[in-house]
Short mmCIF file of C-alpha atoms and ligand atoms in Angstrom, two decimals:
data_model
loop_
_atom_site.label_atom_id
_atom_site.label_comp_id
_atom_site.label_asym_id
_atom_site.label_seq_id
_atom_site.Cartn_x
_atom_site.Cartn_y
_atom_site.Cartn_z
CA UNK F 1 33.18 116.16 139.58
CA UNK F 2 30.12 117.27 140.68
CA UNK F 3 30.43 120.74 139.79
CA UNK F 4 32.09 119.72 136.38
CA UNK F 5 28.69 118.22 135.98
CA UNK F 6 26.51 120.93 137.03
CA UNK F 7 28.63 123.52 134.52
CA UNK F 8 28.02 121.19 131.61
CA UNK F 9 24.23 120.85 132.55
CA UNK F 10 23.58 124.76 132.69
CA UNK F 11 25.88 125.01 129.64
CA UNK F 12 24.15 122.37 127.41
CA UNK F 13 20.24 124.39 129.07
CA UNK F 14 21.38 127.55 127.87
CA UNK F 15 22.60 126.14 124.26
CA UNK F 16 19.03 124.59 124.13
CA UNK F 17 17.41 127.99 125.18
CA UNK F 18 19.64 129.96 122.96
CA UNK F 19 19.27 128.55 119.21
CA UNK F 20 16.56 128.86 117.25
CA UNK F 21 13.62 126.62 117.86
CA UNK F 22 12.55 124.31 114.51
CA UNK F 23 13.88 124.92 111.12
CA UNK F 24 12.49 127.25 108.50
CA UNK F 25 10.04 125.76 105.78
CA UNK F 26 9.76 127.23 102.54
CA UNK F 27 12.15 129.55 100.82
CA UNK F 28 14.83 130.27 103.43
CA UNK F 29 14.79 126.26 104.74
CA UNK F 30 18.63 126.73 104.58
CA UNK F 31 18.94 129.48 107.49
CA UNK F 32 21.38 129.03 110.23
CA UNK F 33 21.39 132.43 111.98
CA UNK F 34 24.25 132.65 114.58
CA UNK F 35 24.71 128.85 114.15
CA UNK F 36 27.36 127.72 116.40
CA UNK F 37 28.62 131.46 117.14
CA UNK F 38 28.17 133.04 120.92
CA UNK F 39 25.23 132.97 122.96
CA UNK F 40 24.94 136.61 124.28
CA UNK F 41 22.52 138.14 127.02
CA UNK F 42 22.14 142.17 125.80
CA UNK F 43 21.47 143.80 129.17
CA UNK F 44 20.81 147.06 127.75
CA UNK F 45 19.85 149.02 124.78
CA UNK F 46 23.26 149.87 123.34
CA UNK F 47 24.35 146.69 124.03
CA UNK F 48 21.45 144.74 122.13
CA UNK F 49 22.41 147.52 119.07
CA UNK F 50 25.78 146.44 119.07
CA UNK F 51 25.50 143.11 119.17
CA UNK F 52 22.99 143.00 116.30
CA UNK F 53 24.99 145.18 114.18
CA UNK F 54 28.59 143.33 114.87
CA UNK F 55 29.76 141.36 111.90
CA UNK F 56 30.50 138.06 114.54
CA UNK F 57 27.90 135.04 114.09
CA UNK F 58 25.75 135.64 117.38
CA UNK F 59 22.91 133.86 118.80
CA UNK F 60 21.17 136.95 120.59
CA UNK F 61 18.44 135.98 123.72
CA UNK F 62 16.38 138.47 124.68
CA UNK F 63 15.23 138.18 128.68
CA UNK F 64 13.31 141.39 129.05
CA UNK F 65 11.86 144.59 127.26
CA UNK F 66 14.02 147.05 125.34
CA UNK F 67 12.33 150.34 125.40
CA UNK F 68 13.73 152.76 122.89
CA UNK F 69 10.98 154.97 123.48
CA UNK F 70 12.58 158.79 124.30
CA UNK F 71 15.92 157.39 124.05
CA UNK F 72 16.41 159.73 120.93
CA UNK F 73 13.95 162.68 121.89
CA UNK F 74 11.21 163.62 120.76
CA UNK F 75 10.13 166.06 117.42
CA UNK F 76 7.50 168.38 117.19
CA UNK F 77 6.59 169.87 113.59
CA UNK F 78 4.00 170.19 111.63
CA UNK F 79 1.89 167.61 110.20
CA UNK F 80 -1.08 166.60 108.20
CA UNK F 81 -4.30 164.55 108.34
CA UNK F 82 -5.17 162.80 105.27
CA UNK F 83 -7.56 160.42 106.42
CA UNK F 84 -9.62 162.80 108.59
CA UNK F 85 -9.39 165.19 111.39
CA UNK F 86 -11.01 162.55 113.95
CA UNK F 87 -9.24 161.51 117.51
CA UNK F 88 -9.22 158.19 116.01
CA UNK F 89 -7.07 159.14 112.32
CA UNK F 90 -4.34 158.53 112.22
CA UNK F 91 -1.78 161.97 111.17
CA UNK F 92 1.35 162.08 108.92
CA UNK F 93 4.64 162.78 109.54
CA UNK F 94 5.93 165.67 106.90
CA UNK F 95 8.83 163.42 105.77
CA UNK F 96 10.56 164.27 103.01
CA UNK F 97 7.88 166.66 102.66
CA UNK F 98 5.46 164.34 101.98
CA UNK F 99 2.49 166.14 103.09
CA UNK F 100 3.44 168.81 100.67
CA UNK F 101 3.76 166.48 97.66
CA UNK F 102 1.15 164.07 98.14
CA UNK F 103 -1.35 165.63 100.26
CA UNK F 104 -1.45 169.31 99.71
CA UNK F 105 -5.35 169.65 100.20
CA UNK F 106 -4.73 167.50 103.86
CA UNK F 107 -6.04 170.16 106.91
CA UNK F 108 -2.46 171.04 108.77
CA UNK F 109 -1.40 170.00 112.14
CA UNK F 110 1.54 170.18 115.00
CA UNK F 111 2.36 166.99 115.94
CA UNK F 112 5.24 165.53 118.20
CA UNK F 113 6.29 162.32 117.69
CA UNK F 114 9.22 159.73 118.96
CA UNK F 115 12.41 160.05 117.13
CA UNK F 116 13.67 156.66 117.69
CA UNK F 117 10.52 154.99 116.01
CA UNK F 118 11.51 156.26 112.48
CA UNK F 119 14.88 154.41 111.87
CA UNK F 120 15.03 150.82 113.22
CA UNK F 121 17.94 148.64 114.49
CA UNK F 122 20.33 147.62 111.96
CA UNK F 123 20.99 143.92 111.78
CA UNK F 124 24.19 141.87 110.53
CA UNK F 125 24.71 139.02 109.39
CA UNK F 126 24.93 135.68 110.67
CA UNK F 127 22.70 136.41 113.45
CA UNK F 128 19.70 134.95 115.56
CA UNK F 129 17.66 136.83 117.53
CA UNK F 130 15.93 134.73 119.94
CA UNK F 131 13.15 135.65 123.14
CA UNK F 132 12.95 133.67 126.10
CA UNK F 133 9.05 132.57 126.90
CA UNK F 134 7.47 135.42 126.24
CA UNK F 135 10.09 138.07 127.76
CA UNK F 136 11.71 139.65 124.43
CA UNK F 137 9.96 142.72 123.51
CA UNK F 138 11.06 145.92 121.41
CA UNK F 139 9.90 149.22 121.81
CA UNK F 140 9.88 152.02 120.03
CA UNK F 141 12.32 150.79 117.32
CA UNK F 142 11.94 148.25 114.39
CA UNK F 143 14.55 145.80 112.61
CA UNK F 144 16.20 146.37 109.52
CA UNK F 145 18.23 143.73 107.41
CA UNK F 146 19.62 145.91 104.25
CA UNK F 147 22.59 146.15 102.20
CA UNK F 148 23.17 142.64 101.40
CA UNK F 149 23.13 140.68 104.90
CA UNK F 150 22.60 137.31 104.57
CA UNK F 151 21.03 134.72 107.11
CA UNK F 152 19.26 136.17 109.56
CA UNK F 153 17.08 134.38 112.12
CA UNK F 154 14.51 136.63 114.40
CA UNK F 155 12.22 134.40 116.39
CA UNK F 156 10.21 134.94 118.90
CA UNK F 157 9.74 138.70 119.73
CA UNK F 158 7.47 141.26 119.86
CA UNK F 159 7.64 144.82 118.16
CA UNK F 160 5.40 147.74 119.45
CA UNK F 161 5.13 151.29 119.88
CA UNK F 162 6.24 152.52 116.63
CA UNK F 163 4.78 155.79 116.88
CA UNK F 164 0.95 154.66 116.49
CA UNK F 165 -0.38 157.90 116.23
CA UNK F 166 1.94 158.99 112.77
CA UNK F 167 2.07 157.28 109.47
CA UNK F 168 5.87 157.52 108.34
CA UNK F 169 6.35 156.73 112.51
CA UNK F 170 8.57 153.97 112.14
CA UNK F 171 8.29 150.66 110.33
CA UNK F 172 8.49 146.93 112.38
CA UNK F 173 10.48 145.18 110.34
CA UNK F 174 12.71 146.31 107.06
CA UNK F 175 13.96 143.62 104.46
CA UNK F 176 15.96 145.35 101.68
CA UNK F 177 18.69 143.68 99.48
CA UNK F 178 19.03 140.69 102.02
CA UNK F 179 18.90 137.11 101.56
CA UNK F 180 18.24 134.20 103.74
CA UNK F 181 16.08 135.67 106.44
CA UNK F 182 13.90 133.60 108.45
CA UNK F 183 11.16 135.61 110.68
CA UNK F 184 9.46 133.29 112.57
CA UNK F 185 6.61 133.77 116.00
CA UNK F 186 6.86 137.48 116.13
CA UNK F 187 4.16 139.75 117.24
CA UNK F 188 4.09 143.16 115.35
CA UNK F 189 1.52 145.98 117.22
CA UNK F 190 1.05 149.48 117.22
CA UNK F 191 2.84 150.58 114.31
CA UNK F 192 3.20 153.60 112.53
CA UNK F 193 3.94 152.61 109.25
CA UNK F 194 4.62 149.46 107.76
CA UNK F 195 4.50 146.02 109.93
CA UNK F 196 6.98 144.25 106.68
CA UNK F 197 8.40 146.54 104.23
CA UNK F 198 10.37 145.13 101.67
CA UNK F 199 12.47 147.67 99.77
CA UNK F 200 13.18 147.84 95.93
CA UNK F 201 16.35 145.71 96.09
CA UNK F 202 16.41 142.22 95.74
CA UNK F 203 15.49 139.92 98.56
CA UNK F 204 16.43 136.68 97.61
CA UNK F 205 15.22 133.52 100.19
CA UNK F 206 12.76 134.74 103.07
CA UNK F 207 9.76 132.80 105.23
CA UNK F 208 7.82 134.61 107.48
CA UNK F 209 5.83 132.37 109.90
CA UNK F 210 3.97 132.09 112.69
CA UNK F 211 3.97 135.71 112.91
CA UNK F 212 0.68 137.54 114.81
CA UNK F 213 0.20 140.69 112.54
CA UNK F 214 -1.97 142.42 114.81
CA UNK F 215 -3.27 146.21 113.47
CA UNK F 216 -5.40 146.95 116.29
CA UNK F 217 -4.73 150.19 116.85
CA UNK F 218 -6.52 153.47 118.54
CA UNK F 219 -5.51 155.61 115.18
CA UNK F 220 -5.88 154.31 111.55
CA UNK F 221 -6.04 155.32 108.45
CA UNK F 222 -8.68 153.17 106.91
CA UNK F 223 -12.33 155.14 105.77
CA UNK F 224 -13.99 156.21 108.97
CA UNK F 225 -10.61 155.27 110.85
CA UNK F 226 -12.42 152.39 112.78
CA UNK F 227 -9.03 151.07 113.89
CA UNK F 228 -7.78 149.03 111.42
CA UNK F 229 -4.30 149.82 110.16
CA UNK F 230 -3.88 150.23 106.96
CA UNK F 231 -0.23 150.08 106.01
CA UNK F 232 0.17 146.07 106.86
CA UNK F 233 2.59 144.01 104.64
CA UNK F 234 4.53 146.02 101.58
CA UNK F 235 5.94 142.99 100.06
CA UNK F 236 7.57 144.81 96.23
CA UNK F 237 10.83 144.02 96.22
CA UNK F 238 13.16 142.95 93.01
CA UNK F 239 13.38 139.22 92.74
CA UNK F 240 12.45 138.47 96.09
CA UNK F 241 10.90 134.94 97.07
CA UNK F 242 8.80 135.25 100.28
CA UNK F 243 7.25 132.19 102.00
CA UNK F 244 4.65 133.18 104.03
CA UNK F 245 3.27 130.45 105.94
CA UNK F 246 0.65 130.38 108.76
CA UNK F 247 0.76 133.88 110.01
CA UNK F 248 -2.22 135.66 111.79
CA UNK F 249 -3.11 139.00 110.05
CA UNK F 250 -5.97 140.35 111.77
CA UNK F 251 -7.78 144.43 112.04
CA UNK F 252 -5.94 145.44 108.83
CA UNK F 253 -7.71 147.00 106.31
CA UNK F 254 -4.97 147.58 103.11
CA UNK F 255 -2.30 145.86 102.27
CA UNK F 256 -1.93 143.07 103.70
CA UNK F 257 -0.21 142.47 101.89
CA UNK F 258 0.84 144.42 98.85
CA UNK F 259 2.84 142.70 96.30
CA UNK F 260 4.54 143.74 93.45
CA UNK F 261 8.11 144.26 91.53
CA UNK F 262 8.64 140.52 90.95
CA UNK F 263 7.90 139.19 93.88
CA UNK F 264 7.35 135.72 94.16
CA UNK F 265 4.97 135.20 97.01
CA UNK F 266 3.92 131.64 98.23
CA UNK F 267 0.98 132.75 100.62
CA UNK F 268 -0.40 129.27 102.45
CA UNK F 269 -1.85 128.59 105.73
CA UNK F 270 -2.71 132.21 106.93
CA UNK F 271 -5.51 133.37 108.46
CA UNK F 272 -6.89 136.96 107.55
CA UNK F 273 -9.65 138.38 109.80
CA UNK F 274 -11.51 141.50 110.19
CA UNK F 275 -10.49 143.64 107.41
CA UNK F 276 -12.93 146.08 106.08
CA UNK F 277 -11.01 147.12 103.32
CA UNK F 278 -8.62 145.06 101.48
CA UNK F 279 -6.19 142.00 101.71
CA UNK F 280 -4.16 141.24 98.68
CA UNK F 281 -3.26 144.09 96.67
CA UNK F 282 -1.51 142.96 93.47
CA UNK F 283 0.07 144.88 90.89
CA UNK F 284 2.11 144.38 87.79
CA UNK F 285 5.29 142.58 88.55
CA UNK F 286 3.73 140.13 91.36
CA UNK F 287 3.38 136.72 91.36
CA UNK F 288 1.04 135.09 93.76
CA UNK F 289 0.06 131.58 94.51
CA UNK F 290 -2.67 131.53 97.53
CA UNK F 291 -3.63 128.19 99.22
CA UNK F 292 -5.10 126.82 102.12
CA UNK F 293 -5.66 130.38 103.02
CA UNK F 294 -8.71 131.17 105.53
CA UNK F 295 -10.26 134.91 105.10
CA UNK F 296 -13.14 135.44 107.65
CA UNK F 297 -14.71 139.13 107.68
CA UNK F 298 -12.70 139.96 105.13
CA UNK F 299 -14.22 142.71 102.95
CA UNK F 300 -11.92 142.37 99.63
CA UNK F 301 -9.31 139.11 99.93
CA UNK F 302 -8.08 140.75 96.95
CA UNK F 303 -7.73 144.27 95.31
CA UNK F 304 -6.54 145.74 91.94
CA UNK F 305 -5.35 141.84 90.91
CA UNK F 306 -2.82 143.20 88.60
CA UNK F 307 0.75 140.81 87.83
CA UNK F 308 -0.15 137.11 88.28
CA UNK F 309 -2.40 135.50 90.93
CA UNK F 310 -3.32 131.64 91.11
CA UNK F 311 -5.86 131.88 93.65
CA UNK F 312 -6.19 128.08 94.43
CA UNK F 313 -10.17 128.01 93.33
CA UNK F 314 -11.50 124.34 93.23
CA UNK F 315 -10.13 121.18 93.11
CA UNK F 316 -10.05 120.60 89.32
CA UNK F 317 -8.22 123.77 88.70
CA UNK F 318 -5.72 123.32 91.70
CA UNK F 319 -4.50 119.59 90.20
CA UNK F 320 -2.44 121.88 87.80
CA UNK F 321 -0.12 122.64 90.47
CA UNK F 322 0.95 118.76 90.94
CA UNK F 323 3.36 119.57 87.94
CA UNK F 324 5.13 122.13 89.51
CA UNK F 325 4.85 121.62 93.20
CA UNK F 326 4.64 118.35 92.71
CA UNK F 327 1.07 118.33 94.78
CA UNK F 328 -2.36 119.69 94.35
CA UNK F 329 -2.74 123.30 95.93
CA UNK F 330 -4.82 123.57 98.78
CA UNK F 331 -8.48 125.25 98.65
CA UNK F 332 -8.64 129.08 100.30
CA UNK F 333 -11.79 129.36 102.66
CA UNK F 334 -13.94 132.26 102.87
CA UNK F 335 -16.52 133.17 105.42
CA UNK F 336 -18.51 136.17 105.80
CA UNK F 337 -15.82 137.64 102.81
CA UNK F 338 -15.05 138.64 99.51
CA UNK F 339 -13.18 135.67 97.37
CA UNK F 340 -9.53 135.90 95.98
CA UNK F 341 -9.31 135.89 92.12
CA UNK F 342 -6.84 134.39 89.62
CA UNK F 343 -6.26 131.43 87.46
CA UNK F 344 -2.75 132.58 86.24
CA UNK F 345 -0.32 129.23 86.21
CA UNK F 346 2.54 130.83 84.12
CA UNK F 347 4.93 132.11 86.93
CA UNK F 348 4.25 128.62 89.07
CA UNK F 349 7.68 127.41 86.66
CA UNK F 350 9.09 129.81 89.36
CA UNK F 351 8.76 127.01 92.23
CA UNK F 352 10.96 124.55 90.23
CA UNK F 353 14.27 124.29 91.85
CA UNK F 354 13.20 125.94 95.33
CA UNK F 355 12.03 124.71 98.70
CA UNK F 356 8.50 124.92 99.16
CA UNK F 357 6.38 125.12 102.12
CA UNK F 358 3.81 122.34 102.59
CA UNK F 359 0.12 122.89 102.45
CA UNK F 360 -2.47 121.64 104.93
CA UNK F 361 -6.16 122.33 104.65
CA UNK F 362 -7.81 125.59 105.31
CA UNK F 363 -9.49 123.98 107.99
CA UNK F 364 -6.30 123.30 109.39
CA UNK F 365 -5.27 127.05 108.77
CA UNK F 366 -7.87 127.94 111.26
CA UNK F 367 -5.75 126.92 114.22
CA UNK F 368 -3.54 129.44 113.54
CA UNK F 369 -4.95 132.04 115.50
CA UNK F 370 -4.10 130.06 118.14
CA UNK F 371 -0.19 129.12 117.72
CA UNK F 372 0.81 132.34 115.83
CA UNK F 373 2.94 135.08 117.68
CA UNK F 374 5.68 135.27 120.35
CA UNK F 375 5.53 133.75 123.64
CA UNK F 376 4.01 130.27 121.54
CA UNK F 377 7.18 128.73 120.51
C1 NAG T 1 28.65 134.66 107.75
O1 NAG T 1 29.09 133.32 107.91
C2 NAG T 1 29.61 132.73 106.74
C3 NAG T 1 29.86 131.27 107.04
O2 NAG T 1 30.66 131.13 108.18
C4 NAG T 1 30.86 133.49 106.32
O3 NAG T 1 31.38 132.95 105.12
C5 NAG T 1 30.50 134.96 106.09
O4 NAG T 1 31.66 135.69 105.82
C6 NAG T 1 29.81 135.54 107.33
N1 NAG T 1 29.33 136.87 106.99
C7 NAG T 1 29.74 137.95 107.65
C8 NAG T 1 29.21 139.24 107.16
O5 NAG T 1 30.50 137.88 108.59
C1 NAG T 2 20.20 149.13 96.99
O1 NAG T 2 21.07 148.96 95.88
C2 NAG T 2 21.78 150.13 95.51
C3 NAG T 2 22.52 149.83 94.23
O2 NAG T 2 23.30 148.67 94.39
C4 NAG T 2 22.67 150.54 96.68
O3 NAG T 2 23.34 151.72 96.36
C5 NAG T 2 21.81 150.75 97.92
O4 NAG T 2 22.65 151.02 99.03
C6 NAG T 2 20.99 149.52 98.21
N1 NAG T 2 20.10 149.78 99.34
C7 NAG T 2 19.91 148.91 100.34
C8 NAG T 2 18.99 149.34 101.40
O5 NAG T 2 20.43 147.81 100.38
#
């Protein structure tokens, strides 16, 4: 009896450590992950990869750190340096001979990198990929969720150690032709390339939140490489909706993040700090609505300002979004920063029919240095 008890007691504690914590807001509020498939407890770094590339629903824990680094060797070629030949620039990578083709005027270097930055993890479907406190930590390889997986939960992790040094070193997370993905209080640091990348194929239902987007970093490739990374969020996918909701982006200095190829991006509740370059970057194709947004040293909230931005400007204007959201938008707040542009109210038809994220006040927003990241769920 007693012991019948005790089984059911750690069984019904390890359900409740296992799932996901909360539900997704926003675009991808329908998520389930691994649902009601297996708890599983990788032990080591093949076993984590083939558990996250099965095709079983799986709720994943992570209880430790999964160090990649060396585990595929290490290349030494020749590289260049675009942005500079100081210790503190960061160097490229010749992929695809992309020194040649976009840099040939860039001084030459040998570099030697870590192979198992460049290609992350591939992820199935049906899967949640949980950390315990603050224990789950990758590094040296990202995530990707490509080739039409659906429902995807990762919560709760930290990425690092993509290969710092080397732009083209390995990207943190990679969202291409998925839908339903939910990415939720992870920590993204010292990465090569990009911290999101979004590829051309559609993306249909994501919300990134609570995520610490942290570009610190000893090599950069911002002007006078002051540490700043510069390749943050690359959000220019087909069709994609992104909710991205009360997320810490801080020492970026370029896209963070980029948006384009008819993306529908519902920024709200982030806080951007110390960028001395640029936040938004918007081109043709992307639609933007900003609110409740806080930038604070922020040298350019917005670049370029192509496609179509509603950049939430005063309380008059923002009223126009009660007939689409079915609420007023939320002022942005600026301190010490450039403001965010845009009155465009065309592309907000886009929200009808969708989940959307609350709003709370910028002031509000400002908290979210403190709750954003892993370890904080
Ligand atoms: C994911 O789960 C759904 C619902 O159970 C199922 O229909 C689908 O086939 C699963 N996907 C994969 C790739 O196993
Ligand atoms: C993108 O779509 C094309 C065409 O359907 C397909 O061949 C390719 O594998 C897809 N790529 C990814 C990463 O999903």
């Amino acid at each position: 009896m007693r012991l019948t008890t005790l089984s059911s007691a750690v069984l019904a504690l390890a359900h409740a450590v296992a799932a996901a914590t909360g539900k997704a807001e926003g675009f991808a509020a329908s998520v389930t992950g691994g649902g009601n498939g297996r708890t599983v407890y990788p032990s080591s770094n093949s076993e984590l990869v083939s558990y996250l590339g099965s095709s079983e629903a799986l709720n994943i824990v992570l209880t430790k750190t999964f160090d990649f680094t060396g585990s595929e060797g290490k290349a030494t070629e020749q590289g260049c340096m675009p942005w500079g030949t100081g210790s503190t620039c960061q160097k490229a990578i010749n992929k695809d001979n992309w020194c040649g083709n976009y840099q040939p005027n860039a001084p030459k270097t040998t570099i030697t990198y870590d192979k198992a930055g460049m290609l992350g993890i591939t992820v199935g479907s049906n899967k949640s990929l949980v950390g315990q406190g603050s224990q789950g930590v990758i590094k040296g390889k990202g995530l990707r969720m490509v080739s039409n997986v659906k429902n995807i939960i990762i919560q709760n992790i930290k990425i690092t150690e993509l290969n710092p040094e080397f732009v083209w070193g390995g990207d943190a997370l990679t969202i291409d032709g998925a839908d339903l993905v939910w990415i939720d209080h992870v920590t993204t640091s010292r990465i090569g390339r990009q911290h999101f990348v979004f590829g051309n194929n559609a993306s249909g239902r994501v919300t990134v939140s609570n995520c610490d987007i942290d570009g610190r970093s000893s090599w950069s490739a911002d002007t006078g490489c002051t540490g700043h990374h510069y390749w943050g969020l690359y959000f220019t996918g087909s069709q994609d909706t992104i909710t991205f909701k009360n997320n810490y982006v801080h020492h970026t200095s370029g896209r963070s993040p980029k948006v384009q190829g008819n993306t529908l991006l519902h920024a709200v509740n982030n806080y951007f700090y110390s960028n001395p370059g640029h936040a938004f970057e918007t081109a043709s194709g992307a639609m933007v609505l900003a609110e409740g947004n806080v930038f604070q040293n922020v040298n350019a909230a917005i670049e370029n300002g192509g496609g179509q931005v509603f950049a939430s400007p005063d309380s008059g204007t923002n009223a126009q979004c009660q007939s689409y959201l079915g609420r007023s938008c939320q002022l942005n707040a600026y301190g010490s920063s450039g403001t965010l542009s845009g009155t465009a109210t065309g592309f907000l038809a886009n929200f009808q029919g969708k989940t959307i994220a609350s709003a709370s006040t910028a002031e509000v927003a400002k908290g979210v240095v403190n709750t954003a990241g892993f370890g904080r769920v």
